[in-house]
Coordinates of C-alpha atoms in Angstrom, one line a residue:
X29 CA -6.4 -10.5 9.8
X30 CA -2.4 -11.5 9.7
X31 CA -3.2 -14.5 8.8
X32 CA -5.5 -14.0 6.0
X33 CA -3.2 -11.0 4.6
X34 CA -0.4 -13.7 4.4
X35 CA -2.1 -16.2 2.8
X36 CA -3.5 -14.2 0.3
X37 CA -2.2 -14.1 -3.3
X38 CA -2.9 -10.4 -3.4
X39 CA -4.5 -7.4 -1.7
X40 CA -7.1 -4.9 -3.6
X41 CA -7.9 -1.7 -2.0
X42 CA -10.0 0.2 -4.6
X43 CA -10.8 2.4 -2.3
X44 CA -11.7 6.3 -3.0
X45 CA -11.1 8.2 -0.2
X46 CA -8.7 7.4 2.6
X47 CA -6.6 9.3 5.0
X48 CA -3.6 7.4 5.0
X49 CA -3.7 3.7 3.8
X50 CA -3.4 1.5 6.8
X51 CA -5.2 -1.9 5.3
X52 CA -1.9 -1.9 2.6
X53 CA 0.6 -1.5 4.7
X54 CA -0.6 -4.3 6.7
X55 CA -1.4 -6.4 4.4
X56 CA 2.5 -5.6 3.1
X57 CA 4.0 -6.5 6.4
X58 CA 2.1 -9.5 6.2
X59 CA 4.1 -9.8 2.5
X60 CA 1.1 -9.8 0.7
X61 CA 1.6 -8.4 -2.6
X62 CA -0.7 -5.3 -3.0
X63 CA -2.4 -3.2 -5.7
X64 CA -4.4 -0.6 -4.7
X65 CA -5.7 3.0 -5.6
X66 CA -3.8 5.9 -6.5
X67 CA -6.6 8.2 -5.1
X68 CA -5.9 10.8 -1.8
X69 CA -3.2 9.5 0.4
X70 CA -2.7 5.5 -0.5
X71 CA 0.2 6.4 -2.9
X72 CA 2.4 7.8 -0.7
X73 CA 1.5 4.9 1.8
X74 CA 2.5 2.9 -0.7
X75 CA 5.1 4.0 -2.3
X76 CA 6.6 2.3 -5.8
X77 CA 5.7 -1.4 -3.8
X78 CA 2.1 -1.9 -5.1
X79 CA 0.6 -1.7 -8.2
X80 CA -1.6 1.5 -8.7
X81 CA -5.0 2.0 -10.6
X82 CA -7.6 4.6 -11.0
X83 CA -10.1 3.8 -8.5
X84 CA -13.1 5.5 -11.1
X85 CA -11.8 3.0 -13.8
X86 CA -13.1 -0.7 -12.9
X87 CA -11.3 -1.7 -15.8
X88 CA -8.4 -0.6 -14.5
X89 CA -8.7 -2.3 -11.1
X90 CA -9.5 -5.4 -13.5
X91 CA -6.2 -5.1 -15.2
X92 CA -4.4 -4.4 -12.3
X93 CA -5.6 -7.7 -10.2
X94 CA -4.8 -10.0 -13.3
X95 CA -1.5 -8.0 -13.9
X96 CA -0.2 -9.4 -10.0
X97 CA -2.1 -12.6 -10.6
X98 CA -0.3 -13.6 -13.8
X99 CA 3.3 -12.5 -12.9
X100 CA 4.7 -14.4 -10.2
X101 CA 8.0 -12.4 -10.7
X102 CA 6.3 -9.2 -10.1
X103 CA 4.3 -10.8 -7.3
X104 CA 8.0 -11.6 -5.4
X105 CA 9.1 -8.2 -6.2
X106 CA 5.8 -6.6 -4.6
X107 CA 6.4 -8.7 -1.6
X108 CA 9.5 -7.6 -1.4
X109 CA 9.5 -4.2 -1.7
X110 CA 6.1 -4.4 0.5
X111 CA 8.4 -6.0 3.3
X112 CA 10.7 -3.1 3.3
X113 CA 8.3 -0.3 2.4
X114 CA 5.8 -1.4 5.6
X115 CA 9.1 -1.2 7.5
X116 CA 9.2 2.3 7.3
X117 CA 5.6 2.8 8.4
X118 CA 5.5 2.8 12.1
X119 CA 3.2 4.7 14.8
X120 CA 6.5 6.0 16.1
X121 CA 7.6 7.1 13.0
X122 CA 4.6 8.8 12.5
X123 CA 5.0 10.4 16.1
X124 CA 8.1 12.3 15.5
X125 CA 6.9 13.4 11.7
X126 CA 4.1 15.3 13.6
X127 CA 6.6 16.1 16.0
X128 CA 8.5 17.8 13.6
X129 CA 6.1 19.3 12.2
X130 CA 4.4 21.2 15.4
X131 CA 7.9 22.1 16.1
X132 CA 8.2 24.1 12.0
X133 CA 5.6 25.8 12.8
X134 CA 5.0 26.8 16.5
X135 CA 6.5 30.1 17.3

């Protein structure tokens, strides 16, 4: 999977519903530009490093795609905020958030 996210020229994940937006912060460690939905929790997976469409809207997801594909500037910027953005996504990370969280709210 690495090695097709780093190959590609870009990521799309139109998806609808998802609980936290693995797939583009993978494919954004692998610095692969990514533009993806801006439905449920994918935009604060994301952060300002992908480009964002409605996920109801295939129009949208069209313009999006040929937006990242066209711009070669913007594709370098994505990958590089991607880079940096997937840097702060970490299962450890994530750990001590819930962490600190149980610990808010337990008596």
């Amino acid at each position: 999977l690495a090695s097709l996210y780093s190959s590609a020229l870009l990521f799309v994940f139109p998806s609808l519903y998802e609980g936290f937006g693995i797939p583009p912060v993978e494919a954004m460690a692998c610095g692969c530009p990514v533009v993806c939905s801006s439905a449920t929790a994918i935009p604060e997976a994301v952060g300002e490093a992908a480009v964002q469409f409605d996920p109801a809207q295939p129009s949208k997801i069209a313009e999006a795609i040929e937006l990242v594909l066209e711009d070669q500037y913007l594709r370098e910027c994505l990958i590089e905020a991607g880079l940096k953005q997937a840097a702060q996504s970490s299962w450890d990370r994530a750990a001590n958030q819930l962490v600190n969280v149980l610990h808010s709210v337990s008596p």
